[in-house]
Coordinates of C-alpha atoms in Angstrom, one line a residue:
M56 CA 43.8 -35.1 31.2
I57 CA 43.6 -33.2 27.5
S58 CA 43.7 -29.3 25.4
M59 CA 42.4 -29.5 22.6
P60 CA 42.7 -27.7 19.7
W61 CA 42.8 -25.1 18.5
A62 CA 44.2 -24.3 21.7
I63 CA 47.7 -21.8 21.0
Y64 CA 50.1 -23.7 20.1
N65 CA 53.7 -21.9 21.0
R66 CA 51.9 -22.0 24.8
P67 CA 50.8 -25.3 27.5
S68 CA 47.9 -25.3 29.4
I69 CA 47.0 -22.9 32.6
Q70 CA 44.0 -25.2 32.5
L71 CA 45.5 -28.3 32.8
G72 CA 48.6 -27.2 34.6
S73 CA 47.1 -25.6 37.2
L74 CA 44.4 -29.0 37.6
K75 CA 47.3 -31.3 38.2
A76 CA 49.7 -29.3 40.0
Y77 CA 46.5 -29.4 42.9
V78 CA 45.2 -32.2 42.6
E79 CA 48.8 -33.8 43.2
T80 CA 49.4 -31.8 46.0
N81 CA 45.8 -31.7 47.2
S82 CA 45.3 -35.6 47.3
E83 CA 47.0 -38.5 46.8
F84 CA 45.9 -38.6 43.0
S85 CA 48.6 -38.3 40.0
A86 CA 47.2 -36.3 37.4
H87 CA 48.9 -36.9 33.2
C88 CA 47.2 -34.0 30.5
F89 CA 47.9 -34.4 27.4
H90 CA 48.1 -31.3 24.4
P91 CA 47.3 -33.3 20.9
Y92 CA 47.0 -29.9 19.7
L93 CA 50.5 -29.9 20.0
D94 CA 51.1 -33.0 16.9
I95 CA 48.1 -31.2 15.2
A96 CA 50.0 -28.0 15.2
A97 CA 53.2 -30.4 13.8
A98 CA 51.0 -32.3 10.9
L99 CA 49.8 -29.1 9.8
G100 CA 52.6 -27.1 10.4
T101 CA 52.6 -24.4 12.7
D102 CA 51.4 -21.2 10.5
L103 CA 48.8 -23.1 9.3
Y104 CA 47.9 -24.2 12.7
T105 CA 48.1 -20.3 13.4
T106 CA 45.7 -19.2 10.8
I107 CA 43.3 -21.9 12.3
S108 CA 43.5 -20.9 15.2
D109 CA 43.3 -17.5 15.2
S110 CA 39.5 -17.5 13.6
S111 CA 37.9 -19.4 15.5
W112 CA 34.8 -21.0 12.8
A113 CA 37.2 -22.4 10.4
G114 CA 38.7 -24.1 14.0
E115 CA 35.0 -25.4 14.4
A116 CA 34.0 -26.3 10.9
V117 CA 37.4 -28.8 10.8
F118 CA 35.9 -31.4 13.4
S119 CA 32.0 -30.6 12.8
A120 CA 32.8 -32.7 9.4
L121 CA 34.5 -35.5 12.0
L122 CA 32.4 -35.7 14.3
F123 CA 28.9 -34.8 12.3
E124 CA 29.3 -35.7 8.4
E125 CA 26.0 -34.6 7.6
K126 CA 27.0 -31.5 8.0
Y127 CA 30.6 -32.0 6.3
P128 CA 29.5 -29.3 3.1
E129 CA 28.4 -26.8 4.9
A130 CA 31.1 -27.0 7.6
E131 CA 33.6 -26.6 4.3
K132 CA 31.9 -23.7 3.2
L133 CA 32.2 -22.1 6.6
F134 CA 35.9 -23.2 6.5
N135 CA 36.4 -21.1 3.3
K136 CA 34.0 -18.5 4.0
S137 CA 35.8 -17.8 7.3
L138 CA 40.0 -18.1 5.9
K139 CA 39.3 -16.1 2.8
K140 CA 39.9 -13.0 3.7
S141 CA 43.7 -14.5 5.6
A142 CA 44.4 -16.0 1.4
A143 CA 46.0 -14.1 -0.4
S144 CA 43.2 -15.8 -3.6
A145 CA 41.8 -19.2 -3.3
S146 CA 44.5 -21.3 -4.6
D147 CA 46.4 -19.8 -1.3
R148 CA 44.0 -20.9 1.3
P149 CA 44.5 -24.9 2.9
V150 CA 42.9 -27.6 1.5
F151 CA 39.5 -29.0 3.8
E152 CA 39.8 -32.0 2.9
K153 CA 43.3 -32.5 3.3
T154 CA 42.7 -30.8 7.0
V155 CA 40.2 -33.0 7.8
K156 CA 41.9 -35.9 6.2
A157 CA 45.7 -34.6 8.4
V158 CA 43.7 -33.7 11.9
E159 CA 41.7 -37.2 11.8
E160 CA 44.8 -39.8 11.0
V161 CA 47.0 -37.3 14.2
C162 CA 43.9 -37.5 17.2
N163 CA 43.9 -42.0 16.0
R164 CA 46.9 -42.1 15.8
W165 CA 47.5 -40.6 19.6
L166 CA 44.7 -42.6 21.0
A167 CA 46.0 -45.5 19.5
E168 CA 49.2 -44.6 21.8
T169 CA 47.4 -44.8 25.3
D170 CA 45.7 -46.7 26.8
W171 CA 43.1 -45.5 27.9
S172 CA 41.7 -48.0 30.3
S173 CA 44.9 -47.7 32.9
F174 CA 42.5 -44.4 34.1
Q175 CA 39.8 -43.3 36.6
L176 CA 38.6 -40.3 34.9
V177 CA 39.1 -38.0 31.5
G178 CA 39.0 -34.0 32.4
V179 CA 38.0 -32.1 29.0
S180 CA 39.1 -28.5 29.3
V181 CA 37.2 -27.2 27.0
C182 CA 38.1 -22.8 26.3
F183 CA 36.5 -20.7 22.8
N184 CA 37.7 -22.7 19.6
Q185 CA 37.8 -26.3 21.9
L186 CA 34.4 -27.0 22.0
L187 CA 33.6 -28.5 18.0
A188 CA 37.1 -30.7 18.9
S189 CA 36.2 -32.0 22.7
L190 CA 33.1 -33.5 21.5
Y191 CA 34.9 -35.5 19.0
I192 CA 37.9 -36.9 20.9
S193 CA 35.3 -37.4 23.6
R194 CA 33.0 -39.9 22.2
K195 CA 36.3 -41.3 20.4
I196 CA 37.0 -42.8 24.1
S197 CA 33.6 -43.0 25.3
N198 CA 33.7 -46.0 22.2
L199 CA 36.9 -47.3 23.3
A200 CA 36.9 -50.2 25.2
G201 CA 37.5 -49.5 28.9
S202 CA 36.9 -46.0 27.9
P203 CA 37.0 -44.3 31.9
P204 CA 33.6 -41.9 32.8
I205 CA 34.7 -39.0 31.1
V206 CA 34.4 -34.7 33.4
F207 CA 33.8 -31.5 30.9
G208 CA 35.0 -28.2 32.2
G209 CA 36.2 -24.9 31.1
S210 CA 35.0 -20.9 30.2
S211 CA 32.4 -22.8 28.0
C212 CA 31.2 -25.1 30.7
A213 CA 29.6 -22.2 32.9
G214 CA 25.7 -22.6 34.0
E215 CA 23.6 -23.2 31.3
L216 CA 26.0 -24.4 28.2
G217 CA 27.6 -27.2 30.7
K218 CA 24.0 -28.3 31.9
S219 CA 22.9 -28.3 27.9
L220 CA 26.0 -30.3 26.9
L221 CA 25.5 -33.4 29.5
A222 CA 21.7 -33.5 28.4
T223 CA 22.6 -33.4 24.2
F224 CA 26.2 -35.4 24.4
P225 CA 25.8 -39.2 25.9
W226 CA 28.8 -39.8 26.2
I227 CA 29.7 -36.9 28.8
D228 CA 29.5 -38.2 32.1
F229 CA 30.3 -34.5 34.1
V230 CA 30.2 -31.3 33.4
V231 CA 32.2 -28.8 36.3
D232 CA 30.2 -25.0 36.6
G233 CA 33.0 -23.3 37.4
E234 CA 36.4 -23.2 39.0
G235 CA 37.8 -27.2 38.6
E236 CA 40.8 -27.2 41.2
A237 CA 38.4 -28.6 44.4
S238 CA 35.5 -29.9 42.4
L239 CA 37.9 -32.1 40.1
V240 CA 39.4 -33.5 43.2
D241 CA 35.6 -34.4 45.3
L242 CA 34.8 -35.7 41.6
L243 CA 37.8 -38.2 42.0
E244 CA 37.0 -39.0 45.3
Y245 CA 33.7 -39.6 44.5
L246 CA 33.6 -42.4 41.9
T247 CA 36.0 -44.0 44.6
N248 CA 34.3 -44.5 47.0
Q249 CA 31.2 -44.3 45.9
T250 CA 30.1 -42.6 49.1
G251 CA 29.3 -39.2 50.0
K252 CA 28.2 -36.0 48.2
L253 CA 29.2 -34.4 44.6
P254 CA 29.0 -30.3 45.0
D255 CA 26.0 -29.2 42.8
C256 CA 28.0 -27.1 40.6
I257 CA 28.8 -30.8 39.3
Y258 CA 26.5 -31.4 36.6
S259 CA 25.5 -35.7 36.4
K260 CA 24.4 -38.3 34.0
A261 CA 23.4 -39.9 36.7
P262 CA 21.4 -38.8 39.7
V263 CA 23.6 -38.7 42.8
A264 CA 24.0 -36.3 45.8
T265 CA 24.9 -33.5 46.1
S266 CA 25.4 -30.1 47.7
P267 CA 25.0 -26.7 47.9
L268 CA 29.7 -25.8 49.1
S269 CA 31.1 -23.4 47.1
Q270 CA 34.4 -24.7 45.1
E271 CA 36.0 -21.2 44.2
I272 CA 39.4 -20.6 45.6
T273 CA 38.9 -18.1 48.5
D274 CA 43.1 -17.1 48.4
L275 CA 44.9 -17.5 44.9
N276 CA 47.6 -17.3 47.1
A277 CA 47.5 -21.1 48.5
L278 CA 47.6 -23.1 45.1
P279 CA 50.7 -24.4 44.0
T280 CA 52.5 -23.6 40.8
P281 CA 51.5 -24.7 37.7
D282 CA 52.2 -28.8 36.8
F283 CA 53.8 -27.8 32.8
D284 CA 55.9 -31.0 32.2
H285 CA 54.2 -33.1 30.0
Y286 CA 54.1 -29.8 28.2
F287 CA 57.6 -29.8 28.1
K288 CA 57.3 -33.1 28.1
Q289 CA 55.7 -33.6 24.8
L290 CA 57.2 -30.7 23.3
R291 CA 60.7 -32.7 22.7
I292 CA 58.6 -35.4 20.9
T293 CA 56.8 -33.8 18.2
F294 CA 59.4 -30.9 17.9
P295 CA 63.1 -31.8 18.7
D296 CA 64.6 -28.8 17.0
S297 CA 63.3 -26.4 19.0
P298 CA 62.0 -24.6 16.7
F299 CA 60.2 -21.6 18.8
S300 CA 60.0 -20.2 22.5
P301 CA 57.3 -22.0 24.2
I302 CA 55.5 -18.3 26.0
L303 CA 54.5 -18.9 29.7
P304 CA 50.4 -18.6 30.7
V305 CA 50.4 -17.2 34.4
E306 CA 47.4 -15.5 36.3
F307 CA 47.3 -13.0 38.9
S308 CA 43.9 -12.7 39.3
R309 CA 40.7 -14.5 38.8
G310 CA 37.7 -12.6 36.9
C311 CA 37.4 -8.8 36.7
W312 CA 37.6 -6.6 39.2
W313 CA 35.4 -3.6 37.2
N314 CA 33.2 -6.5 35.4
K315 CA 30.2 -4.1 33.7
C316 CA 31.4 -4.1 30.2
T317 CA 27.5 -4.3 28.8
F318 CA 29.4 -6.9 26.3
C319 CA 30.9 -8.4 27.4
N320 CA 30.3 -12.3 29.2
L321 CA 33.7 -14.0 29.5
N322 CA 33.1 -13.8 33.3
L323 CA 30.0 -16.1 33.3
Q324 CA 32.7 -18.8 35.8
W325 CA 34.1 -16.7 38.5
H326 CA 31.8 -15.6 40.9
N327 CA 33.5 -12.7 42.7
Y328 CA 37.2 -10.8 41.3
R329 CA 40.5 -13.0 43.8
A330 CA 43.7 -11.9 43.6
K331 CA 47.3 -13.4 44.1
N332 CA 49.7 -10.7 46.6
A333 CA 52.7 -9.3 45.0
E334 CA 55.2 -11.7 46.6
K335 CA 53.6 -15.2 45.7
M336 CA 53.7 -14.0 41.4
L337 CA 57.1 -13.1 42.0
S338 CA 57.5 -16.8 43.7
E339 CA 55.5 -18.3 40.7
L340 CA 57.3 -16.1 37.7
S341 CA 60.8 -17.7 39.4
T342 CA 60.3 -21.3 39.7
L343 CA 58.7 -21.1 35.8
C344 CA 61.7 -19.3 34.6
K345 CA 64.3 -21.9 36.4
R346 CA 62.6 -24.5 35.9
F347 CA 61.1 -24.5 32.1
Q348 CA 63.7 -22.0 30.7
C349 CA 61.4 -19.5 29.4
L350 CA 61.6 -15.8 29.4
D351 CA 58.2 -14.5 27.3
F352 CA 54.9 -14.7 29.6
T353 CA 51.7 -13.9 28.9
F354 CA 48.9 -13.1 32.3
C355 CA 45.8 -15.0 31.4
D356 CA 44.5 -12.6 33.1
N357 CA 40.7 -10.3 32.8
A358 CA 42.6 -7.5 33.9
L359 CA 45.1 -7.0 36.4
P360 CA 45.2 -6.4 40.6
V361 CA 46.1 -3.3 40.5
G362 CA 47.9 -2.2 42.8
E363 CA 49.4 -6.0 43.0
S364 CA 50.7 -5.9 40.1
K365 CA 52.0 -2.4 40.0
R366 CA 54.3 -4.2 43.5
F367 CA 55.5 -6.9 40.9
F368 CA 56.9 -4.4 38.0
D369 CA 58.6 -2.4 40.5
T370 CA 60.3 -5.4 42.1
M371 CA 60.4 -6.8 38.8
A372 CA 62.6 -4.3 37.3
Q373 CA 65.6 -4.7 39.7
V374 CA 65.7 -8.4 38.9
E375 CA 68.0 -8.9 36.0
P376 CA 66.6 -11.8 33.7
D377 CA 65.8 -10.3 30.4
I378 CA 62.0 -11.3 30.8
R379 CA 59.0 -10.0 28.4
F380 CA 54.7 -10.0 29.7
F381 CA 51.6 -9.5 28.1
A382 CA 48.4 -8.6 30.5
E383 CA 45.5 -7.1 30.0
I384 CA 44.5 -3.7 31.9
R385 CA 42.5 -1.3 31.8
G386 CA 42.4 2.1 30.2
T387 CA 42.9 4.6 33.5
T388 CA 46.6 2.8 33.8
S389 CA 48.2 6.2 34.1
Y390 CA 51.5 7.6 31.8
E391 CA 53.5 6.9 35.5
S392 CA 52.5 3.0 36.2
L393 CA 53.2 2.3 32.1
L394 CA 56.6 2.9 32.7
A395 CA 56.5 0.8 35.4
F396 CA 54.9 -1.6 34.6
R397 CA 57.6 -1.2 30.8
K398 CA 61.2 -1.0 33.2
G399 CA 59.6 -5.1 34.7
G400 CA 59.2 -6.2 31.1
L401 CA 55.4 -5.6 30.3
D402 CA 56.0 -5.2 26.4
T403 CA 52.6 -5.7 25.5
I404 CA 49.1 -4.6 26.2
Q405 CA 46.3 -5.5 25.4
V406 CA 43.5 -2.9 26.2
G407 CA 39.7 -2.6 25.9
I408 CA 39.7 0.6 23.7
E409 CA 35.9 -1.1 22.0
S410 CA 35.3 3.1 20.9
L411 CA 36.0 6.4 19.7
S412 CA 33.4 8.3 21.0
T413 CA 32.2 8.7 24.4
S414 CA 28.2 8.7 24.3
L415 CA 28.6 4.8 22.5
L416 CA 31.4 3.9 25.3
T417 CA 28.3 5.3 28.6
R418 CA 26.3 2.7 26.4
M419 CA 28.1 -0.5 26.7
K420 CA 29.6 0.9 30.6
K421 CA 33.4 0.9 30.4
G422 CA 34.3 3.5 32.6
V423 CA 36.2 5.5 30.3
T424 CA 35.9 8.3 27.9
T425 CA 37.4 9.0 24.0
I426 CA 40.5 11.2 25.9
E427 CA 41.1 8.5 27.9
N428 CA 40.9 5.8 25.5
L429 CA 43.5 8.1 23.4
A430 CA 45.4 9.2 26.5
I431 CA 46.2 5.5 27.8
M432 CA 46.7 4.4 23.7
K433 CA 49.8 8.0 23.9
H434 CA 51.3 6.9 27.1
A435 CA 52.1 3.6 26.0
M436 CA 53.4 4.6 22.9
A437 CA 55.4 6.7 24.5
A438 CA 56.2 4.0 27.1
G439 CA 57.6 1.8 24.4
I440 CA 54.9 -1.0 24.4
R441 CA 53.0 -2.2 22.4
L442 CA 49.1 -1.5 22.6
E443 CA 46.8 -4.5 20.5
G444 CA 42.5 -3.5 21.5
N445 CA 39.7 -4.3 19.1
L446 CA 37.1 -1.4 18.0
I447 CA 33.7 -3.1 18.3
V448 CA 32.0 -1.7 15.2
E449 CA 28.2 -2.8 14.6
F450 CA 26.7 -2.5 18.3
P451 CA 23.5 -2.0 18.3
G452 CA 21.3 1.1 18.7
S453 CA 24.5 3.0 17.5
T454 CA 23.2 6.5 16.3
E455 CA 25.0 7.6 13.3
Q456 CA 26.5 10.3 15.2
E457 CA 28.7 8.1 16.5
V458 CA 29.8 6.1 13.7
A459 CA 30.6 9.9 12.4
E460 CA 32.4 10.2 15.8
T461 CA 34.1 7.5 15.6
A462 CA 35.7 7.3 11.9
E463 CA 36.0 11.7 13.2
N464 CA 38.7 10.0 16.3
I465 CA 40.9 7.8 13.6
A466 CA 41.9 10.7 12.3
Y467 CA 43.5 12.1 15.9
V468 CA 44.9 7.9 16.2
L469 CA 46.5 7.9 13.5
P470 CA 50.1 7.8 15.1
F471 CA 48.8 5.5 17.4
H472 CA 49.4 1.5 16.3
P473 CA 46.4 0.9 15.0
L474 CA 42.7 -1.1 16.1
S475 CA 41.1 -3.6 14.8
A476 CA 37.3 -4.2 13.2
A477 CA 36.0 -6.2 15.6
A478 CA 32.0 -7.0 15.0
F479 CA 29.4 -7.7 17.9
F480 CA 27.9 -10.5 18.9
L481 CA 25.8 -11.3 22.0
G482 CA 27.1 -13.4 23.7
H483 CA 25.7 -15.7 26.2
G484 CA 25.0 -14.1 30.0
S485 CA 26.4 -11.3 28.6
P486 CA 24.4 -7.0 30.5
V487 CA 23.5 -7.0 26.8
A488 CA 21.7 -10.7 26.1
C489 CA 19.8 -10.5 29.8
N490 CA 18.4 -7.1 29.0
P491 CA 18.0 -7.2 25.6
Q492 CA 15.2 -4.0 24.6
E493 CA 17.6 -1.8 25.7
F494 CA 19.4 -2.5 23.6
G495 CA 16.4 -2.7 20.6
I496 CA 17.4 -6.9 20.8
S497 CA 13.5 -8.3 19.8
A498 CA 15.1 -11.6 20.1
Q499 CA 17.7 -13.7 20.8
L500 CA 18.8 -16.4 17.4
T501 CA 20.7 -19.7 16.8
H502 CA 24.3 -18.0 14.9
S503 CA 24.1 -19.0 11.4
K504 CA 27.4 -20.1 11.8
N505 CA 26.4 -22.0 14.5
K506 CA 24.1 -24.5 11.7
S507 CA 26.5 -24.8 10.1
L508 CA 28.1 -26.8 12.5
F509 CA 25.3 -28.5 14.3
P510 CA 22.3 -31.0 13.5
D511 CA 19.1 -29.2 13.7
S512 CA 18.3 -32.4 16.8
V513 CA 21.4 -30.7 18.1
L514 CA 20.9 -27.0 18.4
H515 CA 17.5 -27.9 19.9
T516 CA 19.1 -28.6 22.9
M517 CA 22.6 -26.8 23.4
T518 CA 23.1 -23.1 24.7
L519 CA 25.7 -22.3 22.7
L520 CA 28.0 -18.9 24.1
S521 CA 27.1 -16.9 20.6
S522 CA 24.3 -16.1 18.8
E523 CA 22.3 -13.1 16.2
Y524 CA 19.2 -11.2 16.9
R525 CA 16.6 -9.5 15.5
G526 CA 16.8 -6.3 15.9
D527 CA 19.0 -3.2 14.0
R528 CA 21.7 -5.5 12.8
S529 CA 21.1 -4.3 8.6
K530 CA 20.9 -1.2 10.0
Q531 CA 24.4 -1.4 12.3
K532 CA 26.1 -2.9 8.9
I533 CA 26.1 -0.5 7.2
L534 CA 27.0 1.8 8.4
W535 CA 29.6 1.3 10.2
Q536 CA 31.3 0.9 7.2
P537 CA 32.9 4.0 6.6
V538 CA 34.4 3.5 9.7
R539 CA 35.5 -0.2 9.3
K540 CA 37.5 1.4 6.2
K541 CA 39.7 3.7 8.0
I542 CA 40.8 1.2 10.0
E543 CA 41.9 -0.2 6.7
K544 CA 43.8 2.5 6.0
W545 CA 44.9 3.4 9.8
Q546 CA 46.4 -0.9 9.5
E547 CA 47.6 0.3 6.2
F548 CA 49.6 2.8 7.2
H549 CA 51.0 1.3 10.2
K550 CA 52.5 -1.8 8.3
L551 CA 54.3 0.5 5.6
R552 CA 56.0 2.2 8.4
E553 CA 59.3 0.4 9.2
D554 CA 59.6 -1.0 12.3
G555 CA 61.6 0.2 14.9
Q556 CA 60.9 3.8 13.3
P557 CA 60.3 6.2 15.8
P558 CA 56.3 7.3 16.4
A559 CA 54.1 9.0 13.1
L560 CA 53.5 12.3 15.2
R561 CA 56.3 13.1 17.1
Y562 CA 58.6 16.6 19.4
R563 CA 62.0 18.0 19.6
D564 CA 62.4 20.1 22.8
G565 CA 64.5 22.5 22.3
G566 CA 63.8 25.4 25.5
N567 CA 62.0 27.2 24.5
F568 CA 60.4 26.4 21.2
I569 CA 59.5 22.5 20.0
I570 CA 59.3 20.8 16.6
I571 CA 56.2 18.4 15.8
R572 CA 57.3 16.3 12.9
Q573 CA 53.4 15.0 12.7
E574 CA 53.5 12.3 9.8
L575 CA 50.2 11.6 7.3
A576 CA 48.9 9.1 5.5
D577 CA 48.3 10.4 2.1
A578 CA 50.5 13.8 2.3
P579 CA 54.1 14.1 3.3
P580 CA 55.5 15.2 6.3
L581 CA 54.1 18.1 8.6
R582 CA 56.4 20.3 10.2
H583 CA 55.3 22.1 12.9
K584 CA 57.7 24.9 15.4
L585 CA 55.9 26.3 18.4
T586 CA 57.4 28.5 20.7
G587 CA 57.4 30.6 23.6
L588 CA 53.9 30.0 25.0
S589 CA 52.6 28.0 22.6
R590 CA 55.7 25.0 24.0
Q591 CA 54.9 25.9 27.6
I592 CA 50.5 25.1 26.3
Y593 CA 51.5 22.5 25.1
I594 CA 53.8 20.6 26.9
F595 CA 51.7 21.1 30.0
C596 CA 48.7 19.5 28.2
S597 CA 50.8 15.0 28.0
E598 CA 49.0 14.8 30.4
I599 CA 45.0 15.5 29.7
R600 CA 44.1 19.0 31.3
T601 CA 40.9 21.3 31.9
L602 CA 40.4 23.8 30.6
D603 CA 40.1 25.8 33.3
E604 CA 43.6 23.6 34.8
I605 CA 45.3 25.2 31.8
K606 CA 43.7 29.3 31.8
K607 CA 45.2 28.7 36.0
Q608 CA 48.2 27.4 34.6
F609 CA 49.1 29.9 32.4
N610 CA 46.8 32.9 34.7
S611 CA 48.4 35.6 32.8
S612 CA 47.1 35.0 29.2
K613 CA 43.6 35.6 27.6
D614 CA 41.5 32.7 28.5
S615 CA 40.7 33.4 24.5
A616 CA 44.0 33.6 23.1
I617 CA 44.4 29.5 25.2
L618 CA 40.9 28.2 23.6
A619 CA 41.7 29.7 20.0
F620 CA 45.4 28.2 20.2
I621 CA 43.6 24.9 20.9
D622 CA 41.2 24.9 19.3
Q623 CA 43.8 25.4 16.1
L624 CA 46.1 22.5 16.7
C625 CA 42.7 19.8 17.4
Q626 CA 42.4 21.2 14.1
K627 CA 45.7 20.5 13.2
R628 CA 45.3 16.7 15.0
L629 CA 47.9 18.2 16.6
M630 CA 45.7 18.3 20.4
F631 CA 42.1 16.5 20.7
R632 CA 39.5 18.3 22.7
E633 CA 36.5 16.3 24.2
H634 CA 34.3 18.7 25.9
S635 CA 36.6 20.7 28.6
R636 CA 39.5 18.5 28.6
V637 CA 42.6 18.6 26.1
L638 CA 45.4 16.4 25.8
S639 CA 48.2 17.0 23.3
L640 CA 49.0 13.7 21.3
A641 CA 52.6 13.6 19.8
I642 CA 55.0 11.7 21.9
R643 CA 58.7 13.2 23.2
Q644 CA 61.3 11.6 21.0
R645 CA 64.5 11.8 23.2
K646 CA 68.2 11.2 22.6

């Protein structure tokens, strides 16, 4: 089994590790895992490899030039354009010709070192940024004498995506749609015995008898712990000086328990949301930690299971090893849960913020409002957790009012860790793509960058993950420019602050007064003092409160005076109000 660039080099493939463990636990077959991206990272240097892997189009361009010689000039232009922002000047950008040549030499050397005829099947895991690399290496393998059949699987092979790969590229013999564990065992047994039927989620080049059997694992607790032995064996050879500590991927769940976001196509390969229990996850983590002597883990889940993850982190808080985690969580997670997660080792999270306009969030079906997004950004920082996320710009149908609201609300989130601008893309299978008229889309078109990567004859029969569309794209691009500029200034503000500094908006409590320090982007810091009732209201609104709750809590005060106080602090960006709900933004700075 093979995982190609541009997978993250300091992380073994969770797909290969899970498949290997399952195959060897549930059959008589053995599996060997190859991670050629380690060799390519060593040849290019890890900095350059990371630069290219961070830009999906640049990475695909390298292998487009190798797979389709006629596309070399266009691929080179796309490569240079994609990396333009990552280099201070043109002279700092990697040279395309040199990069392509180095990658080709590594691949040829790696292929020559292996006796491919000794394998019964070659499986290629195809996820984001791996399509052209996987097509290239699989074609090279198919041309070798005595090469075995080739099967593709992974998130980029779901449904019509996989069927189109099989129809377009003659060297692919099978494609697995969905989870691969049970399907891979069935395929191996079918190839060994040449009898029986294949599940209908396995697409075959040659006609075969199929049966509509579900191949999705119902109970994830029954899965064996992923086997990363081959990654670490290769790592010791390729990077003998151990210049970095690997981060181990783990999965608590599959699918997404929310699964309503209109722009999302991350769950095409899943039919249902399933999760392991906390005990299983703790056992798996303990095994991986001891076996590979790693202390950094990343959850691959689209959304952690709410109840079981709390039990997991509560237990981890009682464990001695200094283990750190990254996870993607929902924006509705409470401050108390974030504190518990942090005590259990969760130090970085990705949250689907996506927008700071509630009407736009509603159209995206995020299930949160702007004030709730502000709350989790604040609470994550207060809990000592780094929050990463995106603001989607150029969403089809965005109004001038929604864009203006987003731009205005960036001023309120200035103290918190900055988000990144992510241009909307039309993802295959997403609700927007399935209901285009609802979002003002009149036609779906082949992405212009894919036209630079694939010959027209190939594009004619392919279904790809992203498309362009006919609608209001040009209008949206212009409309969102002010927001992009504000995001850049937001990022610059935090770049100028030293690591480890206290929050840019913070307060200290004196018992009957508080002192708030507010750092600004283009002005000296401000100092605010709140005493008596003002202090009490501000602290009471550390969590989102409704106006009715505030009035009830401070019923001896005039409603007009309370509203005037709240509005005054909102104007100063010390509080945020959305309709009848209010949130104080400063974070308490304790001793």
